[in-house]
Tab-separated table of C-alpha atoms in Angstrom:
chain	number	residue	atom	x	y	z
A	198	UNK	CA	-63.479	-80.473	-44.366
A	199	UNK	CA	-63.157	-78.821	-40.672
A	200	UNK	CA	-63.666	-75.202	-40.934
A	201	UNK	CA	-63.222	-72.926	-38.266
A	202	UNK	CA	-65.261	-69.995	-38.868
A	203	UNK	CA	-64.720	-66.518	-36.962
A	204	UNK	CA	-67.783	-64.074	-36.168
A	205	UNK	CA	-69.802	-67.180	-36.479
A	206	UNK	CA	-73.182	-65.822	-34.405
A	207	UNK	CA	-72.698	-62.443	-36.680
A	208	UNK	CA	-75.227	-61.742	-39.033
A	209	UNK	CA	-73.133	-63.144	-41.873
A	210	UNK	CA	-71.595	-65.433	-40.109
A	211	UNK	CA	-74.767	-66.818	-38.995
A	212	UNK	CA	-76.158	-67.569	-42.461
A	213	UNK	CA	-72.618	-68.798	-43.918
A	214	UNK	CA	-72.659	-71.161	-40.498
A	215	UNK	CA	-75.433	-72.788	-42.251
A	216	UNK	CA	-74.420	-73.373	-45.204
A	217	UNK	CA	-71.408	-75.358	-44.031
A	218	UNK	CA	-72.892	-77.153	-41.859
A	219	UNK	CA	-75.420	-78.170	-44.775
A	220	UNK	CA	-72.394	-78.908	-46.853
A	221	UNK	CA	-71.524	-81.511	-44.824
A	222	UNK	CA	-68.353	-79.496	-43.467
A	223	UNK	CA	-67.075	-79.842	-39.803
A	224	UNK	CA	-67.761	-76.270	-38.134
A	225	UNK	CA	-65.362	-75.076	-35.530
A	226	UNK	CA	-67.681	-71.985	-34.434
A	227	UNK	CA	-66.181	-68.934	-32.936
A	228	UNK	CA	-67.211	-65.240	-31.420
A	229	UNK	CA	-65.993	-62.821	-29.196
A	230	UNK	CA	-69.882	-61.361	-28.969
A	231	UNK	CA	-69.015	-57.796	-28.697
A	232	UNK	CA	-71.170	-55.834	-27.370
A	233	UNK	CA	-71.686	-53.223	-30.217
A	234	UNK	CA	-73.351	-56.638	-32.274
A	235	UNK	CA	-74.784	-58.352	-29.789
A	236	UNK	CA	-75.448	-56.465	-26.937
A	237	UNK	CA	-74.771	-56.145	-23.027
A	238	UNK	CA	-75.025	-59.872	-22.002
A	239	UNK	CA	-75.859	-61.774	-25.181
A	240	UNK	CA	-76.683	-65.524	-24.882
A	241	UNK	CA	-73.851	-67.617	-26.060
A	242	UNK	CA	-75.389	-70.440	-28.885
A	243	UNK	CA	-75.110	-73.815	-28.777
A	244	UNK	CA	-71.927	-75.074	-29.974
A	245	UNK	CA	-70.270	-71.728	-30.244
A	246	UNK	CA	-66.554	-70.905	-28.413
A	247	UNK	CA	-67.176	-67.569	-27.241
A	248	UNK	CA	-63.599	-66.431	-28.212
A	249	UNK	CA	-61.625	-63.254	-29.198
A	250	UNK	CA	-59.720	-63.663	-32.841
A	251	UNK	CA	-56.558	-61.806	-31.050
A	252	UNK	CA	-56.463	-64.175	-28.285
A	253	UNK	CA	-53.636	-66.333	-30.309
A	254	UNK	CA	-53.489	-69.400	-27.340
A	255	UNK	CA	-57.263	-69.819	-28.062
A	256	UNK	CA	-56.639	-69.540	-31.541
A	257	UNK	CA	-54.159	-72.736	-30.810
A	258	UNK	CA	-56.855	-75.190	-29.549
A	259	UNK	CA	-59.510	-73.521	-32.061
A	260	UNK	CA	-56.869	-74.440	-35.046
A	261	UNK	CA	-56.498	-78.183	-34.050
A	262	UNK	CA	-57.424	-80.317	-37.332
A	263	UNK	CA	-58.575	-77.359	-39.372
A	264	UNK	CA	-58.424	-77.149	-42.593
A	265	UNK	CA	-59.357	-74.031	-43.818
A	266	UNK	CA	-60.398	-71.098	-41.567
A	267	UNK	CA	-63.341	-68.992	-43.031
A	268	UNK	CA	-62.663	-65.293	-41.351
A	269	UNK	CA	-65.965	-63.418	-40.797
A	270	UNK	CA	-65.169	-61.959	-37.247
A	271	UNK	CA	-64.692	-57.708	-37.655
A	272	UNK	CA	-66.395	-54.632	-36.769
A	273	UNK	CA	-68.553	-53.547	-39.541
A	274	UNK	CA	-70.633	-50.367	-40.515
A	275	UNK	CA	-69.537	-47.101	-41.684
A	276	UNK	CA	-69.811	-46.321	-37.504
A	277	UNK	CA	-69.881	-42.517	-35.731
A	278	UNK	CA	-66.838	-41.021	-36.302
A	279	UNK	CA	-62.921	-40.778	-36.015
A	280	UNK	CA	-63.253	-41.721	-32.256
A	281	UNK	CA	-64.382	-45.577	-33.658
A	282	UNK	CA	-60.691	-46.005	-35.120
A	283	UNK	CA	-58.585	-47.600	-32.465
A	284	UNK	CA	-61.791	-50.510	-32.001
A	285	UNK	CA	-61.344	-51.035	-36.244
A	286	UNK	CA	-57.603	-51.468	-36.129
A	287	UNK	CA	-57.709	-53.671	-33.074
A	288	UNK	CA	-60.535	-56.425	-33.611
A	289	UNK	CA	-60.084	-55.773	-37.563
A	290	UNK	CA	-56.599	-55.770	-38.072
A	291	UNK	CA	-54.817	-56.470	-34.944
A	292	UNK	CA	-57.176	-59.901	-34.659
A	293	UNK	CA	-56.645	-60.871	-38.284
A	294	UNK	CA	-52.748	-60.319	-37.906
A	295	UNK	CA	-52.883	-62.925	-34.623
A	296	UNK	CA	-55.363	-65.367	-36.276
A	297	UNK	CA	-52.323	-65.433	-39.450
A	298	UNK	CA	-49.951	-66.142	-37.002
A	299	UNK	CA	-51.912	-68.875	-35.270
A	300	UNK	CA	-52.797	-70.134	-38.500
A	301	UNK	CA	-48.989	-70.852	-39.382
A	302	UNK	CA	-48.192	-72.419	-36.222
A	303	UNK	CA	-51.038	-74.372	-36.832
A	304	UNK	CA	-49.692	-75.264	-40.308
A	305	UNK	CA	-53.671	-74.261	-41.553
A	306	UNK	CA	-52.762	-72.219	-44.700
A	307	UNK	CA	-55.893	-71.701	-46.510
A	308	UNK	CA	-58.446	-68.940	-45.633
A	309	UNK	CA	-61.317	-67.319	-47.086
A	310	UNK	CA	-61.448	-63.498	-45.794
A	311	UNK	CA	-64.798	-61.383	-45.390
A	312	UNK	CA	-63.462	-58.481	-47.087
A	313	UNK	CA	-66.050	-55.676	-48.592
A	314	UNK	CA	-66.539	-53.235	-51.335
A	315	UNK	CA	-65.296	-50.134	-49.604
A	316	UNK	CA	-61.727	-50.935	-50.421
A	317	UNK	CA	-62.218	-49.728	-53.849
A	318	UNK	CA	-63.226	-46.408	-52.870
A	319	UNK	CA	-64.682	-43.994	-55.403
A	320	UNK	CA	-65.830	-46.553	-57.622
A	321	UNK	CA	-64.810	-46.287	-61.645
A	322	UNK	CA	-66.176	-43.741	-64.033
A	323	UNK	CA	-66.402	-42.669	-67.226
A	324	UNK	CA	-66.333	-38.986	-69.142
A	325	UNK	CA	-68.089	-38.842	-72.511
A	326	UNK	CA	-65.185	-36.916	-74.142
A	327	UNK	CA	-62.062	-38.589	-72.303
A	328	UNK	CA	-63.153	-41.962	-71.211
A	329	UNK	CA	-62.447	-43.813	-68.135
A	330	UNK	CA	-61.402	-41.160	-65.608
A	331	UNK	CA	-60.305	-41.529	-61.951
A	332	UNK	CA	-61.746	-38.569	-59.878
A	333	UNK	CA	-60.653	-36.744	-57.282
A	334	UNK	CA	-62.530	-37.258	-53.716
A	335	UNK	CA	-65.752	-35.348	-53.349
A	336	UNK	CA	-65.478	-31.919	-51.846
A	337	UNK	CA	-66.818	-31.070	-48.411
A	338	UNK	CA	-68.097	-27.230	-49.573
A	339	UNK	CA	-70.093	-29.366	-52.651
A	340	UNK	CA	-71.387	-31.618	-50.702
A	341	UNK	CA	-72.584	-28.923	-48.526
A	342	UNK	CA	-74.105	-27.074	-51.809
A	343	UNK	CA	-76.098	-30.450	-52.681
A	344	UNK	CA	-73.160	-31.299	-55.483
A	345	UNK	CA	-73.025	-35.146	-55.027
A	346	UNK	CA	-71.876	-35.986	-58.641
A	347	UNK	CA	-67.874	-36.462	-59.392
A	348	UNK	CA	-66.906	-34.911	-62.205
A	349	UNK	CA	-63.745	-35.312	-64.460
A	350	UNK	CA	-60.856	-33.259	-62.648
A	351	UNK	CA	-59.566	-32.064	-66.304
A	352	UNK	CA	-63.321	-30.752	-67.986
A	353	UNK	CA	-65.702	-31.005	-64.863
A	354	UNK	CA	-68.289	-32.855	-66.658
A	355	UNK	CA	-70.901	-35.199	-64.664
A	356	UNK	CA	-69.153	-38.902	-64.719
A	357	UNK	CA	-71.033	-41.956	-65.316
A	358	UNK	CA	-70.224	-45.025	-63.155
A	359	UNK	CA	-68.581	-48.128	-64.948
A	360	UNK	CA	-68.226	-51.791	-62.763
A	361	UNK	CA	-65.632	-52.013	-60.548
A	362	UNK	CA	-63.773	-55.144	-61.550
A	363	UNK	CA	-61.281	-57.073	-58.916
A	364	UNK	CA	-58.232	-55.339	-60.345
A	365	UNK	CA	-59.054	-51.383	-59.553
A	366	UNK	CA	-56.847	-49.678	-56.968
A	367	UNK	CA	-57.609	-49.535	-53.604
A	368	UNK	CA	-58.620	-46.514	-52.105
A	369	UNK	CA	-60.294	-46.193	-49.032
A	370	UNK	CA	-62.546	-43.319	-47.747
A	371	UNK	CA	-63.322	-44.538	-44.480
A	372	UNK	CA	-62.191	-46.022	-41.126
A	373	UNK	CA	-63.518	-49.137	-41.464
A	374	UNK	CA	-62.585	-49.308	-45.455
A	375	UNK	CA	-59.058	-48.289	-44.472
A	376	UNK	CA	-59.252	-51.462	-42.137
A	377	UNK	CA	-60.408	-54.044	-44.528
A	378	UNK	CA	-57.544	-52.571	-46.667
A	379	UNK	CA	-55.400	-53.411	-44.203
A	380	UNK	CA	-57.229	-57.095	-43.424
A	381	UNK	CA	-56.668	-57.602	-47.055
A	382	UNK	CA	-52.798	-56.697	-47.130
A	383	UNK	CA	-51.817	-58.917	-44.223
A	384	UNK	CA	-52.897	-61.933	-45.502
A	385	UNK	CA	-51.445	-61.223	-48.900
A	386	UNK	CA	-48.092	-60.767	-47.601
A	387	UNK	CA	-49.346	-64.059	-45.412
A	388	UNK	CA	-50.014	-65.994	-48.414
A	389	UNK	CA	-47.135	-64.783	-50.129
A	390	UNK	CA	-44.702	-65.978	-47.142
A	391	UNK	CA	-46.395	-69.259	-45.933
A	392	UNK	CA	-47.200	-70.388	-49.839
A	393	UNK	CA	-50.594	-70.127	-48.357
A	394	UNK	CA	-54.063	-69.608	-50.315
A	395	UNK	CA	-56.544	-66.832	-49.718
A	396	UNK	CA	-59.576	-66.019	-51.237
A	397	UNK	CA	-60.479	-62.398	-50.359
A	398	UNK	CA	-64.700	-61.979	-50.942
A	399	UNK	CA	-65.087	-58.476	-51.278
A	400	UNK	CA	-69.349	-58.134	-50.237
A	401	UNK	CA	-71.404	-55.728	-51.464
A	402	UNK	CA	-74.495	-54.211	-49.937
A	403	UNK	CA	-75.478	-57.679	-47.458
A	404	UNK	CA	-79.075	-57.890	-46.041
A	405	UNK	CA	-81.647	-60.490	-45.223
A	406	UNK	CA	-83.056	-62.184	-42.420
A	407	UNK	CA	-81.663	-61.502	-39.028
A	408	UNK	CA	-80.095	-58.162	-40.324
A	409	UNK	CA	-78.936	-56.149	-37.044
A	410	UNK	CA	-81.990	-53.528	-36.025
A	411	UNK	CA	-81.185	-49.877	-35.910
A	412	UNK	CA	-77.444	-49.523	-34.974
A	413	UNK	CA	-75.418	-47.309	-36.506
A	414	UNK	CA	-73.083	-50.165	-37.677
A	415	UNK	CA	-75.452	-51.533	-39.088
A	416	UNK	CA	-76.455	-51.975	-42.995
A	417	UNK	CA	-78.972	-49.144	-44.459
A	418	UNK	CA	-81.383	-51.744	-45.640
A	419	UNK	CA	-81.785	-52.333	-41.542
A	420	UNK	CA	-81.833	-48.513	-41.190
A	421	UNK	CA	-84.735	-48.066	-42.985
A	422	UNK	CA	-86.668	-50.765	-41.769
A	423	UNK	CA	-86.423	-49.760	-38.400
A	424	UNK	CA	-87.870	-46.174	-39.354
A	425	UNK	CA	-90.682	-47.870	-40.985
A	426	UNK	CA	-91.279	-49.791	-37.965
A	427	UNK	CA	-91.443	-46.767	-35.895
A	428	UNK	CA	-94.002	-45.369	-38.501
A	429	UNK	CA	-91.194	-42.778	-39.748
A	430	UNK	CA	-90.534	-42.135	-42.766
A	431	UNK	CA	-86.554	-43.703	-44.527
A	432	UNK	CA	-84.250	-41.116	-44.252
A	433	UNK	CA	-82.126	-41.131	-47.968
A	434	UNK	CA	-78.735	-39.321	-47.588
A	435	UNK	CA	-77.558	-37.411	-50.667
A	436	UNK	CA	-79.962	-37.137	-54.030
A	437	UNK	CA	-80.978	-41.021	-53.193
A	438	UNK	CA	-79.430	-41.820	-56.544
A	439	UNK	CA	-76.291	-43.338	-55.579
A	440	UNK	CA	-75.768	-46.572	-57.280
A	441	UNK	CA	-75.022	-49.724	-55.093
A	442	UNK	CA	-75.157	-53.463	-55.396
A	443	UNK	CA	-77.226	-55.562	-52.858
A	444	UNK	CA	-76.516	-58.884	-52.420
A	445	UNK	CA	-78.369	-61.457	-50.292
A	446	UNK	CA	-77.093	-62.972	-46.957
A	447	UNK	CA	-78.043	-66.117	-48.651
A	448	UNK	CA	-75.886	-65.757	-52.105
A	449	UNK	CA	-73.358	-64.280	-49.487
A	450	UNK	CA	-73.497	-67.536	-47.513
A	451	UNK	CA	-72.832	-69.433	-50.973
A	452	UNK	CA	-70.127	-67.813	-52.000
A	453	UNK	CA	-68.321	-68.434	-48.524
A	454	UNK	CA	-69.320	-72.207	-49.218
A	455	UNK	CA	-68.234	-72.037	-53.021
A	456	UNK	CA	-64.851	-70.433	-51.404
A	457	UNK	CA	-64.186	-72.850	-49.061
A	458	UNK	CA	-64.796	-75.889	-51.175
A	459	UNK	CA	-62.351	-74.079	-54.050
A	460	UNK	CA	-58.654	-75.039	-54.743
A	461	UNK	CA	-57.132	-71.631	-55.520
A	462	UNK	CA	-53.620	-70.852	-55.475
A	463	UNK	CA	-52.112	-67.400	-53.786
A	464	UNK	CA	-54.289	-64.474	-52.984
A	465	UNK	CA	-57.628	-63.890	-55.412
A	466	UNK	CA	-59.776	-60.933	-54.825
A	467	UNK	CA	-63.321	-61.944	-55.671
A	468	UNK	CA	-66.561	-59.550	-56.028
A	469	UNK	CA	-69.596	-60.956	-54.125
A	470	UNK	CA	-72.495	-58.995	-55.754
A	471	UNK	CA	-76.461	-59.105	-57.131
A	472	UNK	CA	-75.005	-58.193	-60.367
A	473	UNK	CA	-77.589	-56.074	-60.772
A	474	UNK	CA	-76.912	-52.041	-59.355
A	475	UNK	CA	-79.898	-50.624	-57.614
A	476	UNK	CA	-80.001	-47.115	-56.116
A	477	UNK	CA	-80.563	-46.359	-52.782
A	478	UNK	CA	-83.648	-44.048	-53.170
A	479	UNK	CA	-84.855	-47.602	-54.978
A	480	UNK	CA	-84.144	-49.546	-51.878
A	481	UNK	CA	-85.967	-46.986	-49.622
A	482	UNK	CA	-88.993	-46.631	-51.695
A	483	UNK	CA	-89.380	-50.678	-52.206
A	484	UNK	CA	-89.320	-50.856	-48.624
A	485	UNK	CA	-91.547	-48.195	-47.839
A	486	UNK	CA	-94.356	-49.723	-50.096
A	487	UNK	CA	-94.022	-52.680	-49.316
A	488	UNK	CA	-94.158	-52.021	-45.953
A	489	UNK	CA	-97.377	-49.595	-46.623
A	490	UNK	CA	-95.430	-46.811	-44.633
A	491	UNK	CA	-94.477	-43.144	-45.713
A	492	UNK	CA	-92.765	-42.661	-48.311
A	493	UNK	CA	-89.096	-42.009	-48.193
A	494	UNK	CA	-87.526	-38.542	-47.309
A	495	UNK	CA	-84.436	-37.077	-49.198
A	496	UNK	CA	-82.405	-35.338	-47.077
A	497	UNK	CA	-79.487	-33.598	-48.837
A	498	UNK	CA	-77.723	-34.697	-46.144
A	499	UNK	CA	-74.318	-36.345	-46.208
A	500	UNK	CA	-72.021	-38.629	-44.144
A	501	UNK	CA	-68.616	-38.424	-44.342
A	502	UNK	CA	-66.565	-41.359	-46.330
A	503	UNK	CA	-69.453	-42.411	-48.254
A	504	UNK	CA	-68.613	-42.768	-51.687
A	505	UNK	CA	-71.177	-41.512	-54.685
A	506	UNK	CA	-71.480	-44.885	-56.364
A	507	UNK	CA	-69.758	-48.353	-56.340
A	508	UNK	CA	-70.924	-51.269	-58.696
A	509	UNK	CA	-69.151	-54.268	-59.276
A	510	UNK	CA	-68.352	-56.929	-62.044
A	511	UNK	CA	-69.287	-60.883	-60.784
A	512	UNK	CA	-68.042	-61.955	-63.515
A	513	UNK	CA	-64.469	-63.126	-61.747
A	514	UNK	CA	-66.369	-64.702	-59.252
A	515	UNK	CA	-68.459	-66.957	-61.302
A	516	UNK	CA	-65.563	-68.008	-63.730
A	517	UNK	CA	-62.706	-69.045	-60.457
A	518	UNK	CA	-65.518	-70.307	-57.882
A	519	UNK	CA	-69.033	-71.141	-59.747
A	520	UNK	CA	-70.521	-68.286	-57.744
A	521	UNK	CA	-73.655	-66.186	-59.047
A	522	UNK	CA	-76.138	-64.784	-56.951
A	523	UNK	CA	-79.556	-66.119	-57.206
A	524	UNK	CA	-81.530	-63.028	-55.279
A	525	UNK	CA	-82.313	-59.856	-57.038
A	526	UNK	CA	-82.392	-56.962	-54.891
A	527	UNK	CA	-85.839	-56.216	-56.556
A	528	UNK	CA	-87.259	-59.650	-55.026
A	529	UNK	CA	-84.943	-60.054	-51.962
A	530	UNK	CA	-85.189	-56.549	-50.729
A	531	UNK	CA	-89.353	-57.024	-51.407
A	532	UNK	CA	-88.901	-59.807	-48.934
A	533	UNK	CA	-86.809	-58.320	-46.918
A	534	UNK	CA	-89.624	-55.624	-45.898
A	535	UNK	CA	-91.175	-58.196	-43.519
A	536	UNK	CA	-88.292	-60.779	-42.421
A	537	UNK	CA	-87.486	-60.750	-39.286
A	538	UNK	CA	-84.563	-58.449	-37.725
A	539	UNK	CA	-82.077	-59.327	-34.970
A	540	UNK	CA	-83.149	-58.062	-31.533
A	541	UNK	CA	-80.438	-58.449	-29.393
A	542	UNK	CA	-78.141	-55.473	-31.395
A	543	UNK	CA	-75.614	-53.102	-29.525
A	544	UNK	CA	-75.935	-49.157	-29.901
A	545	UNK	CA	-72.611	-48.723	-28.122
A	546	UNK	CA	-69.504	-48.286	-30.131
A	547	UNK	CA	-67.218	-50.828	-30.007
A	548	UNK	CA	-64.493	-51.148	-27.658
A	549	UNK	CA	-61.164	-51.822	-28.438
């Protein structure tokens, strides 16, 4: 098939690149190379458009022949602050809206979106005494008193996270989660208009090889290799117990194959995950040994939007597309303590 693929130099994009391209699959390759990813004056790869997703008449030639368009291209990361919102709405939102529209006149109706597990939010729990319970959003004054836990609004006992399955609400706590929300509700109301197809892949915790160094949009797997690397010590927000799910760029890369190749119908929500939830105070302290630096350093400290734990099912994901990741974060994230980082990352915040 001819794929074009958006955010193609990314550090997804990258990975899932070559796995189409190993698939046999015609690769139209596009990126805008923003600055906050790639730096100042990053060198444009071979074969790559260097193209903005909300330039729609570039979007017209890019579209010619394409079959299925495999969306990767947003800014990522949790980021600084409120000040970040107008670049997450514009490349995010604004670019996915234009690359719909492009993708109609094009008469291209399938499309696999890079979606993420922040849309969910808080995650699902579970009380002892009243079962599955939806909580209320952490409060600022615990948070400041070292209270990380969510507790049952009605009895205010601890909770206990569950897997998030592809049918919880969504609920986001962040800028960026607000705009993959918002990625996620265009091109359902796309789909639901054209009669088109989209497979939404809502990622987990990505790392591997060529992970972004030391940005603040980047991943915290990054984070704390680049303190390592500077002989510091991994800085672990919170109690370092939150539970997460780390998947592989590689199983990441699969599942954008698996999606592409896949004859779905209307808009499916799929989980890319490990399967297998790992906390972060975990993912610190593997890397720190592993690296043979200091051991990890919990701070108490907090950032606002983060959510206490998120875990998801893969079962959906295995059943509609064949996916299952074949990386545990144990092994890949053991690996991961000496693979190679990208250099050329941005420490600016992205422009709109």
């Amino acid at each position: 098939m001819r794929v074009l693929l958006t955010g193609a130099a990314g550090f997804i994009g990258a990975h899932v690149h070559s796995a189409l391209i190993d698939a046999g699959h015609d690769v139209v390759a596009l990126d805008a190379l923003i600055a906050s990813a790639h730096g100042e004056d990053p060198s444009v790869p071979n074969g790559l458009r260097r193209s903005d997703v909300r330039d729609g008449a570039a979007l017209d030639d890019a579209l010619q022949g394409v079959d299925v368009v495999c969306h990767q291209a947003a800014v990522v990361g949790a980021g600084i602050g409120a000040q970040d919102a107008p670049a997450y709405a514009s490349h995010n939102d604004f670019g996915t809206a234009v690359l719909l529209a492009a993708m109609d006149r094009a008469g291209c109706h399938r499309l696999v979106l890079a979606s993420s597990m922040v849309v969910y939010g808080e995650g699902r729990y579970r009380s002892a005494t009243s079962g599955t319970v939806e909580p209320l959003p952490r409060r600022r004054e615990d948070l400041d008193n070292g209270i990380f836990d969510n507790v049952d609004p009605a009895t205010g006992e601890t909770l206990t996270w569950e897997l998030v399955d592809e049918d919880a609400p969504l609920r986001p706590r962040s800028t960026y989660a607000a705009s993959k929300v918002a990625q996620e509700h265009y091109a359902l109301a796309w789909a639901a208009a054209v009669g088109g197809s989209v497979v939404a892949l809502r990622y987990h915790n990505v790392y591997g090889d060529q992970m972004p160094r030391d940005t603040p949009y980047s991943g915290v797997a990054a984070m704390f290799r680049s303190a390592l690397e500077a002989g510091q010590p991994p800085r672990v927000y919170e109690d370092g117990l939150q539970a997460r799910d780390f998947v592989h760029v590689t199983d990441v890369a699969a599942a954008n194959r698996a999606a592409v190749e896949a004859q779905l119908d209307g808009f499916v929500p799929l989980n890319v995950c490990s399967g297998h939830p790992i906390t972060i105070g975990e993912v610190a302290a593997t890397l720190s040994e592993r690296c043979g630096g200091p051991a990890p350093v919990v701070t108490g400290q907090y950032r606002s939007g983060d959510v206490r734990h998120i875990v998801a099912s893969a079962q959906r994901a295995s059943g509609l597309i064949g996916f299952t990741a074949q990386v545990l974060p144990t092994d890949g994230l053991a690996d991961f303590a000496t693979a190679p980082l990208r250099e050329a990352s941005g420490h600016s915040a992205p422009q709109v």
